[in-house]
Tab-separated table of C-alpha atoms and ligand atoms in Angstrom:
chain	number	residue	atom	x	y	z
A	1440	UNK	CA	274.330	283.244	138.899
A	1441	UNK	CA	276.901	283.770	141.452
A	1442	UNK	CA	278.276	287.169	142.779
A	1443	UNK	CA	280.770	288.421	144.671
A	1444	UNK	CA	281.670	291.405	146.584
A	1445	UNK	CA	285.217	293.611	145.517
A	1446	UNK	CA	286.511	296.458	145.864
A	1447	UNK	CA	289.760	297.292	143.709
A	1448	UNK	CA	289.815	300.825	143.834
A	1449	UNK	CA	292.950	303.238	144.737
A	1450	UNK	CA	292.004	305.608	147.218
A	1451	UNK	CA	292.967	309.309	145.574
A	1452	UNK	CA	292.144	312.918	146.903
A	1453	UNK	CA	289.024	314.372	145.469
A	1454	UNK	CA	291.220	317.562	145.385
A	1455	UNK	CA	293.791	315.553	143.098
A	1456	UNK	CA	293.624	316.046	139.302
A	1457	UNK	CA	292.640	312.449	137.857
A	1458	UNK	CA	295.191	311.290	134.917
A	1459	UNK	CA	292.539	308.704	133.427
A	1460	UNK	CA	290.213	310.076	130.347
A	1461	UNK	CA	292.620	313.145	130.011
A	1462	UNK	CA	293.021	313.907	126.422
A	1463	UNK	CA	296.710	313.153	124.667
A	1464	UNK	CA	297.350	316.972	124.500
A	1465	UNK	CA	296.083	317.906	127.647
A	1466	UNK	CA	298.482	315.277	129.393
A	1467	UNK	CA	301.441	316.436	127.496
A	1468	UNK	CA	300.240	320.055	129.297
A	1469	UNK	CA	300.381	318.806	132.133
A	1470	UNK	CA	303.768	317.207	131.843
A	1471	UNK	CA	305.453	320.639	130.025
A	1472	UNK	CA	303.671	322.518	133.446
A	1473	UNK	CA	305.875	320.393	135.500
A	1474	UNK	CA	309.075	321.120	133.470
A	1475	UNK	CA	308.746	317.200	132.394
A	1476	UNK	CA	309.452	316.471	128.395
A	1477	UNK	CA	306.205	315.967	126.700
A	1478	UNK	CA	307.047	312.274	125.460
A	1479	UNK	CA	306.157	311.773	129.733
A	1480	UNK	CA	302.484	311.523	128.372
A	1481	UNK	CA	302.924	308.866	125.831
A	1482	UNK	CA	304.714	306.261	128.497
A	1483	UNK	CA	301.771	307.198	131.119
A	1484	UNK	CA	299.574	306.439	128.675
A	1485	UNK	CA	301.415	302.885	127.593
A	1486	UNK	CA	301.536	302.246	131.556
A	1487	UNK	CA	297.176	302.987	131.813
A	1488	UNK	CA	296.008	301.704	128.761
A	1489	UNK	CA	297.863	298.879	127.809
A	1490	UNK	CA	299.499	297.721	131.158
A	1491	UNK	CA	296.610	298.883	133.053
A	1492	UNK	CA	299.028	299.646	136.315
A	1493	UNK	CA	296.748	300.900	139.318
A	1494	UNK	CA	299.853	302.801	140.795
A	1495	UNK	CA	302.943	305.076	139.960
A	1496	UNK	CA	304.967	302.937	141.493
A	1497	UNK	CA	304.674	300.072	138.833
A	1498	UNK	CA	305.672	302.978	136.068
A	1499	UNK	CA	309.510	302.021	135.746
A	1500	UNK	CA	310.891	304.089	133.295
A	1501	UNK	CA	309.824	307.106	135.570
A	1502	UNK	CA	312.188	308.587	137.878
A	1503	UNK	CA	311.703	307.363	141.576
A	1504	UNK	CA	311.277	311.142	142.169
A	1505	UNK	CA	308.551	311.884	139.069
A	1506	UNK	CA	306.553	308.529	140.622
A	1507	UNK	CA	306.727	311.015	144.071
A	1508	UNK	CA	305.452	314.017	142.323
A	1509	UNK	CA	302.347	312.140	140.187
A	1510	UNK	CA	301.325	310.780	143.385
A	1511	UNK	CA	301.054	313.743	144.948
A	1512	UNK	CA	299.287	315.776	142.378
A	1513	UNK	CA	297.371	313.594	140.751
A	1514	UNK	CA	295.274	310.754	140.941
A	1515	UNK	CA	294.203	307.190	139.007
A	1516	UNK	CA	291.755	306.488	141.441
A	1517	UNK	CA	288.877	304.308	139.366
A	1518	UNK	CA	285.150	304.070	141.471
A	1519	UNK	CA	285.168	301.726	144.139
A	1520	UNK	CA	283.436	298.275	142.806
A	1521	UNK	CA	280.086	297.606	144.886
A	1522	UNK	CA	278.954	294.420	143.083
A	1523	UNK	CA	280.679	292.148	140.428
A	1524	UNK	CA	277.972	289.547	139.578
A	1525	UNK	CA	279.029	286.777	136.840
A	1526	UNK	CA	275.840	285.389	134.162
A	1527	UNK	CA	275.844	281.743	133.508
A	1528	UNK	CA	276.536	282.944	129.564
A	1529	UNK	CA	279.833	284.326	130.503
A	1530	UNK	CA	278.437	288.175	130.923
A	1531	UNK	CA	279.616	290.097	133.876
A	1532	UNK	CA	278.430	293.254	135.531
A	1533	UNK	CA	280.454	295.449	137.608
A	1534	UNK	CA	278.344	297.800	139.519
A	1535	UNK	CA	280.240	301.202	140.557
A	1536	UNK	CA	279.686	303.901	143.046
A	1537	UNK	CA	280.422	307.252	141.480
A	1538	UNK	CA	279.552	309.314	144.742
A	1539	UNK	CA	276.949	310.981	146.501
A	1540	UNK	CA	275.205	307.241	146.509
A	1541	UNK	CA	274.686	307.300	142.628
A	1542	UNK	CA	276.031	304.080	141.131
A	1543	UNK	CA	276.459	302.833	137.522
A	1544	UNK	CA	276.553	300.087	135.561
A	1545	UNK	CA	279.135	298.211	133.105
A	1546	UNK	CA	278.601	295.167	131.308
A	1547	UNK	CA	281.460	292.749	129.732
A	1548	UNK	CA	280.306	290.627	126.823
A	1549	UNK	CA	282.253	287.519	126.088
A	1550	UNK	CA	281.688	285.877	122.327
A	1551	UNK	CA	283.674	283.481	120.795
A	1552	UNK	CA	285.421	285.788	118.302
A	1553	UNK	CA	285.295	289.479	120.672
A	1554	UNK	CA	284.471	290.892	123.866
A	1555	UNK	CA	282.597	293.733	124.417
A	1556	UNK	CA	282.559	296.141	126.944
A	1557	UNK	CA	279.201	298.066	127.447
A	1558	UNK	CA	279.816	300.941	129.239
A	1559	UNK	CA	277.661	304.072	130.736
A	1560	UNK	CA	278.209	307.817	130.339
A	1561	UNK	CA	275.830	309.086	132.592
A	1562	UNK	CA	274.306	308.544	136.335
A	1563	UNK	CA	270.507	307.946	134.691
A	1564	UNK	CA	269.170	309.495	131.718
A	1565	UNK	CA	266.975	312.484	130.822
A	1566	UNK	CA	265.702	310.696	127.631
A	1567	UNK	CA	262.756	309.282	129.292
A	1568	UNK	CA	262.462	306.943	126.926
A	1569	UNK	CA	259.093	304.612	127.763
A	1570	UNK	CA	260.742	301.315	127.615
A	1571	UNK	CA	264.060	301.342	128.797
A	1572	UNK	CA	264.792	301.063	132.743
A	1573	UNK	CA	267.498	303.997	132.838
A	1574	UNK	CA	265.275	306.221	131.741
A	1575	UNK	CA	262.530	305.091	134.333
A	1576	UNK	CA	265.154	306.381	137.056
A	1577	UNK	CA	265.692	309.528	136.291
A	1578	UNK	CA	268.647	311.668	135.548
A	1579	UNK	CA	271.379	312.417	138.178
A	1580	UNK	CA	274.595	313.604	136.490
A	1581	UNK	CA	277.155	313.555	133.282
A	1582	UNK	CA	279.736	311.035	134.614
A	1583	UNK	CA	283.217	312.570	133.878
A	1584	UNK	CA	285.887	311.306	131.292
A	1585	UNK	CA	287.785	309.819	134.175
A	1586	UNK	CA	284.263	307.519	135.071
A	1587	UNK	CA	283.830	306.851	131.948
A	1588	UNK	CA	287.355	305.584	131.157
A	1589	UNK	CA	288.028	304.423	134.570
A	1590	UNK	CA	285.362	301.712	133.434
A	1591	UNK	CA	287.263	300.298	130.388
A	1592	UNK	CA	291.044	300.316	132.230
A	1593	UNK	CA	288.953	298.324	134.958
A	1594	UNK	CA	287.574	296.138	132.655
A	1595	UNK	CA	290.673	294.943	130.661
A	1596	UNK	CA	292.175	294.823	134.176
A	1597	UNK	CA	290.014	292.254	135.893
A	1598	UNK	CA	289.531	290.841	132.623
A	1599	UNK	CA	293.213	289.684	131.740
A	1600	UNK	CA	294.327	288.015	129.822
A	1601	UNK	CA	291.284	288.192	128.277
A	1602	UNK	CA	290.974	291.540	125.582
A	1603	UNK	CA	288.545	293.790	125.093
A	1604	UNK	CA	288.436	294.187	121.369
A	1605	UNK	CA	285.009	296.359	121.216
A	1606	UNK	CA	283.816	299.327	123.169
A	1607	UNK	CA	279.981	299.966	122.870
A	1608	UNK	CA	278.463	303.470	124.663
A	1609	UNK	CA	274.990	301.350	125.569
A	1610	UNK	CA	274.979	301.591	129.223
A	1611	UNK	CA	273.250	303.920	131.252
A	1612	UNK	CA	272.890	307.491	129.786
A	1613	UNK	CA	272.891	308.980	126.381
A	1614	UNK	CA	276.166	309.713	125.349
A	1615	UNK	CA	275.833	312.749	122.593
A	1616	UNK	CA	273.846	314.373	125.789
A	1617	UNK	CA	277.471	314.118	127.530
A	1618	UNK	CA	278.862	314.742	124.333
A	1619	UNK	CA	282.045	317.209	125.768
A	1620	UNK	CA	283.425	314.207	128.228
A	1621	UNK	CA	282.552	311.579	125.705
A	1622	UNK	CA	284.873	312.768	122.893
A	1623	UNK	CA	288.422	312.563	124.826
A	1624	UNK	CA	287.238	308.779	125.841
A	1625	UNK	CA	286.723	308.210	122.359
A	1626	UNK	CA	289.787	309.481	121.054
A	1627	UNK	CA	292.066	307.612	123.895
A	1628	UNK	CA	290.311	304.478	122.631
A	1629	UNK	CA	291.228	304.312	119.439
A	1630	UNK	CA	294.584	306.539	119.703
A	1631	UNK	CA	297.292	304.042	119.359
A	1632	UNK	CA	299.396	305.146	122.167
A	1633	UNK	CA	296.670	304.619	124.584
A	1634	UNK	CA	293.829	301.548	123.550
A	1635	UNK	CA	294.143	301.066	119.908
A	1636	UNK	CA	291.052	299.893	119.250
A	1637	UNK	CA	289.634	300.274	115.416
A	1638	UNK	CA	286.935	303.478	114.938
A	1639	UNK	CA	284.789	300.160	113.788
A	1640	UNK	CA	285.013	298.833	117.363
A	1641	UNK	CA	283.836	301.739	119.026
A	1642	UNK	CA	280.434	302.221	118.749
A	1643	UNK	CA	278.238	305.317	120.008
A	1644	UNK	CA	274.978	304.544	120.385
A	1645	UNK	CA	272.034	307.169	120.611
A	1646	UNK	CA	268.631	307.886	120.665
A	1647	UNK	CA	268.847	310.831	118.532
A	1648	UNK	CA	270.667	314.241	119.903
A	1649	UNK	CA	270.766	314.994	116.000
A	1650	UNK	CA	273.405	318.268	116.285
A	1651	UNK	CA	275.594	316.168	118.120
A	1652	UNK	CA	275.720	313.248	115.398
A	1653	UNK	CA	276.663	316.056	112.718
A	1654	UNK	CA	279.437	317.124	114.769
A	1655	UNK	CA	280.710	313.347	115.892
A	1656	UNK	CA	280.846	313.146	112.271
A	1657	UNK	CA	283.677	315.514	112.360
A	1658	UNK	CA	285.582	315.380	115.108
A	1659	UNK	CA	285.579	311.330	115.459
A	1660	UNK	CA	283.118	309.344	113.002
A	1661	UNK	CA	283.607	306.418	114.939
A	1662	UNK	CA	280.573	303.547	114.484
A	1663	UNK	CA	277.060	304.494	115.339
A	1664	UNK	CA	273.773	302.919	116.579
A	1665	UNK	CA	270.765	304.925	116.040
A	1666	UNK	CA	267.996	303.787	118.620
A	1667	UNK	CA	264.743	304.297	116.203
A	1668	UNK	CA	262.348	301.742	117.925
A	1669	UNK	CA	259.452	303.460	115.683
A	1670	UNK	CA	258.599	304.201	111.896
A	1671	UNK	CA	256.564	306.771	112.021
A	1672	UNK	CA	256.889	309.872	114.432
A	1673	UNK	CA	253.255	309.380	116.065
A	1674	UNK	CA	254.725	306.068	117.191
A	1675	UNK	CA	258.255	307.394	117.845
A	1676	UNK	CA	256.981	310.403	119.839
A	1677	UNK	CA	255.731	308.016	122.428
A	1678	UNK	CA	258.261	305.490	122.714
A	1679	UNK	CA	261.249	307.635	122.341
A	1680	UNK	CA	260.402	311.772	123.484
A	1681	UNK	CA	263.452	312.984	122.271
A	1682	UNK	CA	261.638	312.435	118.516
A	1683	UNK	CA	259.406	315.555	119.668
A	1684	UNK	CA	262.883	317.467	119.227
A	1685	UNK	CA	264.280	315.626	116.096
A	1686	UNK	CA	262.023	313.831	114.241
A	1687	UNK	CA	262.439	311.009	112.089
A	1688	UNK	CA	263.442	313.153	108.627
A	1689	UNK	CA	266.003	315.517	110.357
A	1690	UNK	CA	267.155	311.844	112.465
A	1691	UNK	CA	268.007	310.110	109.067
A	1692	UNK	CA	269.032	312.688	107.119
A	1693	UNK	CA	272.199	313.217	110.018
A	1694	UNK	CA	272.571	309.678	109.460
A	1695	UNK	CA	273.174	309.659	105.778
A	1696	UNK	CA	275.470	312.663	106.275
A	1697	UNK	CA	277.159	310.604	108.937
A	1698	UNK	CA	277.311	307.917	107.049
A	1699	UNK	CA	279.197	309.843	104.018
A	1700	UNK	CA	282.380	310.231	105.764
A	1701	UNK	CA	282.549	306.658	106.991
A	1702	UNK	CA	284.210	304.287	103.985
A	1703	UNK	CA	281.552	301.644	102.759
A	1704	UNK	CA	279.821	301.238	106.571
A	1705	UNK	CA	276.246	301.654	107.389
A	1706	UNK	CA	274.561	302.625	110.269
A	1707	UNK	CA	272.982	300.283	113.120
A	1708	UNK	CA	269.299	300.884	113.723
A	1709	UNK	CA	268.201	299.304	116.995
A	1710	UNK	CA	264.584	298.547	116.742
A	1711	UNK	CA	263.317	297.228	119.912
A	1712	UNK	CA	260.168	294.640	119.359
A	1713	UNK	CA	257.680	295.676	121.510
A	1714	UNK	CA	254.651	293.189	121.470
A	1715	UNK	CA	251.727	294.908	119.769
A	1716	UNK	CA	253.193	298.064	119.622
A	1717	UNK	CA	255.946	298.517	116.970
A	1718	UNK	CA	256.037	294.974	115.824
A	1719	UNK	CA	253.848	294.382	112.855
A	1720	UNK	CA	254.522	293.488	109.090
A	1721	UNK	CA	253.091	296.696	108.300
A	1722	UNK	CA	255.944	298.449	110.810
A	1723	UNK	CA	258.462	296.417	109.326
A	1724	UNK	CA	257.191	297.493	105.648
A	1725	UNK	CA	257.240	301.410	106.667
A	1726	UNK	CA	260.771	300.543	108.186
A	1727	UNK	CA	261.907	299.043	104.747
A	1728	UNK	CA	260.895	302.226	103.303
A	1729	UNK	CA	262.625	304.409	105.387
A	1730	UNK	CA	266.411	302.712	105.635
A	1731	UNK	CA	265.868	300.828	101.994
A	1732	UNK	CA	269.099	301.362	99.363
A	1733	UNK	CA	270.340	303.543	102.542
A	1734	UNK	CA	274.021	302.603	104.350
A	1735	UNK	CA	271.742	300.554	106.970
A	1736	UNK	CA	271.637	297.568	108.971
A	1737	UNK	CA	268.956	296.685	111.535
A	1738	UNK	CA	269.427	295.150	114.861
A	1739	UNK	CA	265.852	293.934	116.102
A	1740	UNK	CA	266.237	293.972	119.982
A	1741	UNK	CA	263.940	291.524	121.587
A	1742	UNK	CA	262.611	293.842	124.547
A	1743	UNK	CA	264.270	292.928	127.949
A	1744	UNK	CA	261.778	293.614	130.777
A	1745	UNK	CA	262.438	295.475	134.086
A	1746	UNK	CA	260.606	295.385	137.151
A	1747	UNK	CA	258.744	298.536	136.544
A	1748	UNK	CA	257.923	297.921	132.627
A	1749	UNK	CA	254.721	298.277	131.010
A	1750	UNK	CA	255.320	296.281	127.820
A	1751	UNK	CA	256.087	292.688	126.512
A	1752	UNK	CA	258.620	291.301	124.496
A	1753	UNK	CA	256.941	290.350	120.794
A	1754	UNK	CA	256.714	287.082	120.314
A	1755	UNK	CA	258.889	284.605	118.629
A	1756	UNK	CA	256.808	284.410	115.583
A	1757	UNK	CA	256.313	288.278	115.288
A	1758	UNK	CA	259.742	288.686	115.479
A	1759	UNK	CA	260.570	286.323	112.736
A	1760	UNK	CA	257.903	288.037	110.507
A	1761	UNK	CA	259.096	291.564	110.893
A	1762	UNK	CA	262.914	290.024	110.183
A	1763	UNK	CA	261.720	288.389	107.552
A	1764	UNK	CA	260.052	291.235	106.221
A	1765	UNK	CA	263.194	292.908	105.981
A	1766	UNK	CA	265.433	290.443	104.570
A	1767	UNK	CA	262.651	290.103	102.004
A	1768	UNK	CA	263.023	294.012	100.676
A	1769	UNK	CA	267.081	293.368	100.892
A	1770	UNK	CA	267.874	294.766	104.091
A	1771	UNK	CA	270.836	293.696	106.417
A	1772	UNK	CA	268.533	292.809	109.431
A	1773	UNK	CA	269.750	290.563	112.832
A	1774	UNK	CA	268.371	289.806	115.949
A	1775	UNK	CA	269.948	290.324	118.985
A	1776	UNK	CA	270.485	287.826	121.363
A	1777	UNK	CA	270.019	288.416	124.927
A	1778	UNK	CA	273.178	288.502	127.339
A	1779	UNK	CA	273.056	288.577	130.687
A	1780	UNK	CA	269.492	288.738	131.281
A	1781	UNK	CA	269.763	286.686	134.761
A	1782	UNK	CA	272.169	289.623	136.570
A	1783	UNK	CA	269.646	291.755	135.079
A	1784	UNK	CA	272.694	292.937	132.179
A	1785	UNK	CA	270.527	292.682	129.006
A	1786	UNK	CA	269.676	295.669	126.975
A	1787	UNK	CA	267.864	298.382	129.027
A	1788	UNK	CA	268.054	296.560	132.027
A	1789	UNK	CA	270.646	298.803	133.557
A	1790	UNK	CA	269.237	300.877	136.213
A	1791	UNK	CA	272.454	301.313	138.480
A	1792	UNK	CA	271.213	303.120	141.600
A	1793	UNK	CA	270.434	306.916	140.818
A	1794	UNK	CA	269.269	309.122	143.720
A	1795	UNK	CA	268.173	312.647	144.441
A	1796	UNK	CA	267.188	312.951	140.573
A	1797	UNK	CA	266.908	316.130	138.928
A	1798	UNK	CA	263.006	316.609	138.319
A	1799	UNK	CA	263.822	318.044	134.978
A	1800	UNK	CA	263.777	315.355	132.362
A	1801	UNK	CA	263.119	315.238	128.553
A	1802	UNK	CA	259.656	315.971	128.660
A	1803	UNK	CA	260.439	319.884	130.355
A	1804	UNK	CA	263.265	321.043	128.266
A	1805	UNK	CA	265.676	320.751	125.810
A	1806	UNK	CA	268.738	318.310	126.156
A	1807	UNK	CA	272.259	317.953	124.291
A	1808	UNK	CA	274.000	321.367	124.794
B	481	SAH	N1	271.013	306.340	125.084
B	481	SAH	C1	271.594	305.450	124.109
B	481	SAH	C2	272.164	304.182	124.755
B	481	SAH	C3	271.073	303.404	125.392
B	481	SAH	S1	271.066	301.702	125.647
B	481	SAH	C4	270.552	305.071	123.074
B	481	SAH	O1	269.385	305.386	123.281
B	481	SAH	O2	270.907	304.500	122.055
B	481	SAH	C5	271.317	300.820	124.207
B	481	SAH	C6	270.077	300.249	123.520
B	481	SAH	O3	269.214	299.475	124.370
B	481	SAH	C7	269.220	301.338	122.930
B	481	SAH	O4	268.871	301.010	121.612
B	481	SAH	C8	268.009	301.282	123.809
B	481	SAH	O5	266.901	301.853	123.188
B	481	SAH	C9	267.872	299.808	124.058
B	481	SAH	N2	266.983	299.492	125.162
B	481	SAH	C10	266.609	300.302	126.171
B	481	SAH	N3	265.758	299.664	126.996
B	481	SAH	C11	265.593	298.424	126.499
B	481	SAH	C12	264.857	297.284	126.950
B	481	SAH	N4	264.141	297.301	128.076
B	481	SAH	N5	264.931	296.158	126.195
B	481	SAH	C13	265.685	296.128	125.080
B	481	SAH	N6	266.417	297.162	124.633
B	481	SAH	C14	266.360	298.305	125.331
């Protein structure tokens, strides 16, 4: 493992409004409220998502004098970079400090045919979710567009010439329980005149905020992973509390719907393997019925422990019963591979730093509004 200290942020006035993660129409706004034409947004937009310039300055088919006048009222100031530690496998992990000493966590994940760029949409999580080391720290804050952005343009930046070609919402947080700064990042990643990315790329992935999955379905219907970890909801109920909202039915029955308005693709369900606790053949059979003849696939994530964790990973041979289990009844089933699991950048294993946590977490109220 090695690591290294950077810091590659641009300083910007809190005051200042931030340009990054603001929605196509929104920018045009902007421009039209500062007697600019509105095609301004579409070169600002070339210059941040495909160029990835840090500064006005670099803009050059802006007038010196419009360069003078962003800089003043706006900023494209990304969060200062507290640790960027490099994996052995490739993997690297950018920590980031969003303020009031709350830091988050993004992931890069090099393969020989993509890269992927895991990235987190909130300071903790509410979820509470037993096995995952987010939700053992508590929930701080919804990171804004501009955080959550700011961690893809610094991505592709530091990463050049290398590409990011897929965008997966599997950091820290639950992103349809951020679901109204989520959406703009969304659309700038796929919009052409910002990162272009295909709505297969882009991947959401929740643990079940089921309203919010019937209206994704409408206003983006990019790919989705469905963390279901359980078959049954006795089982589910523990592992994942958010089941005690939306059970299993109402869960897969927004799925299917989902899935109707998405041309021949199915559905990722990400089925942590827990040892002795979700990871017999007689799980994997009540799985089969659940997703069978259903747009599914299952991803079977070999659990990643954390320093605080009360479970084991399955064992190899568990692992390749339950797969086999469901290759045997016909369904698509893989098995993840951990990445990054030396700089602590596997699967659940982000835990950032989140402070002064609200008390309130999954188990007290209601999330996803
Ligand atoms: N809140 C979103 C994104 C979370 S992280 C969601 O729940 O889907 C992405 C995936 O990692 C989820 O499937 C999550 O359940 C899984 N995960 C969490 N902790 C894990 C751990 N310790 N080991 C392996 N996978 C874990």
């Amino acid at each position: 493992m090695r690591e290294n200290a950077l810091t590659l942020s641009t300083p910007g006035g809190p005051s200042k409004l931030s340009l990054l993660g603001l929605p196509a129409p929104a920018l045009v706004e902007f421009f039209e409220n500062i007697g600019e034409k509105p095609y301004r947004a579409k070169q600002i937009m070339r210059w941040l998502y495909q160029s990835y310039v840090s500064d006005y300055a670099q803009m050059t088919d802006l007038s010196a004098a419009l360069r003078k006048q962003l800089a003043e009222l706006t900023s494209l100031a990304l969060a200062p970079v507290l640790k960027h530690e490099h994996s052995d496998d490739g993997t690297r992990k950018w920590l980031l400090d969003v303020g009031a000493n709350q830091a988050i966590e993004t992931v890069y994940i090099p393969e020989p045919d993509r890269g992927t760029l895991c990235i987190s949409s909130q300071a903790g999580c509410a979820l509470d979710c037993a096995f995952c080391a987010t939700g053992h720290q508590g929930f701080n804050r919804n990171l804004t567009s501009a955080e959550i952005l700011g961690q893809v343009v610094l991505a592709a930046r530091e990463l050049q010439p290398a590409k990011i070609t897929n965008v997966v919402f599997m950091g820290m947080g639950e992103p349809l329980a951020n679901y109204r700064n989520v959406l703009p990042v969304v659309h700038l990643l796929i919009d052409d005149q910002a990162f272009g990315l295909s709505r297969r790329r882009v991947t959401i992935s929740t643990a079940g905020v089921v309203p919010h999955i019937l209206k994704l379905a409408g206003d983006c219907n990019v790919a989705l992973a469905v963390s279901l970890h359980a078959p049954t909801d006795e089982l589910r109920d523990r592992l994942v509390p958010i089941n005690k909202i939306h059970p299993i039915a109402e869960l897969l029955d927004a799925c299917w719907k989902y899935a109707e308005g998405q041309a021949s693709r199915s559905i990722t369900f990400e089925y942590v393997m827990l040892d002795g606790v979700n990871d017999s053949v007689a799980d994997a059979r009540a799985l089969v019925k659940l997703l069978r003849n259903r747009p599914a696939k299952v991803n079977l994530i070999p659990f990643n422990a954390f320093p605080e964790s009360e479970f084991r990973c399955s064992t190899q041979p568990a692992i390749d019963a339950f797969w086999q289990t469901l290759r045997n009844a016909g369904l698509i089933a893989t098995v993840r591979r951990p990445r990054g699991d030396d700089i602590a950048a596997a699967c659940g294993q982000l835990a950032g730093r989140v402070r002064d946590r609200q008390r309130v977490r999954l188990g007290d109220r209601v999330i996803g509004a």
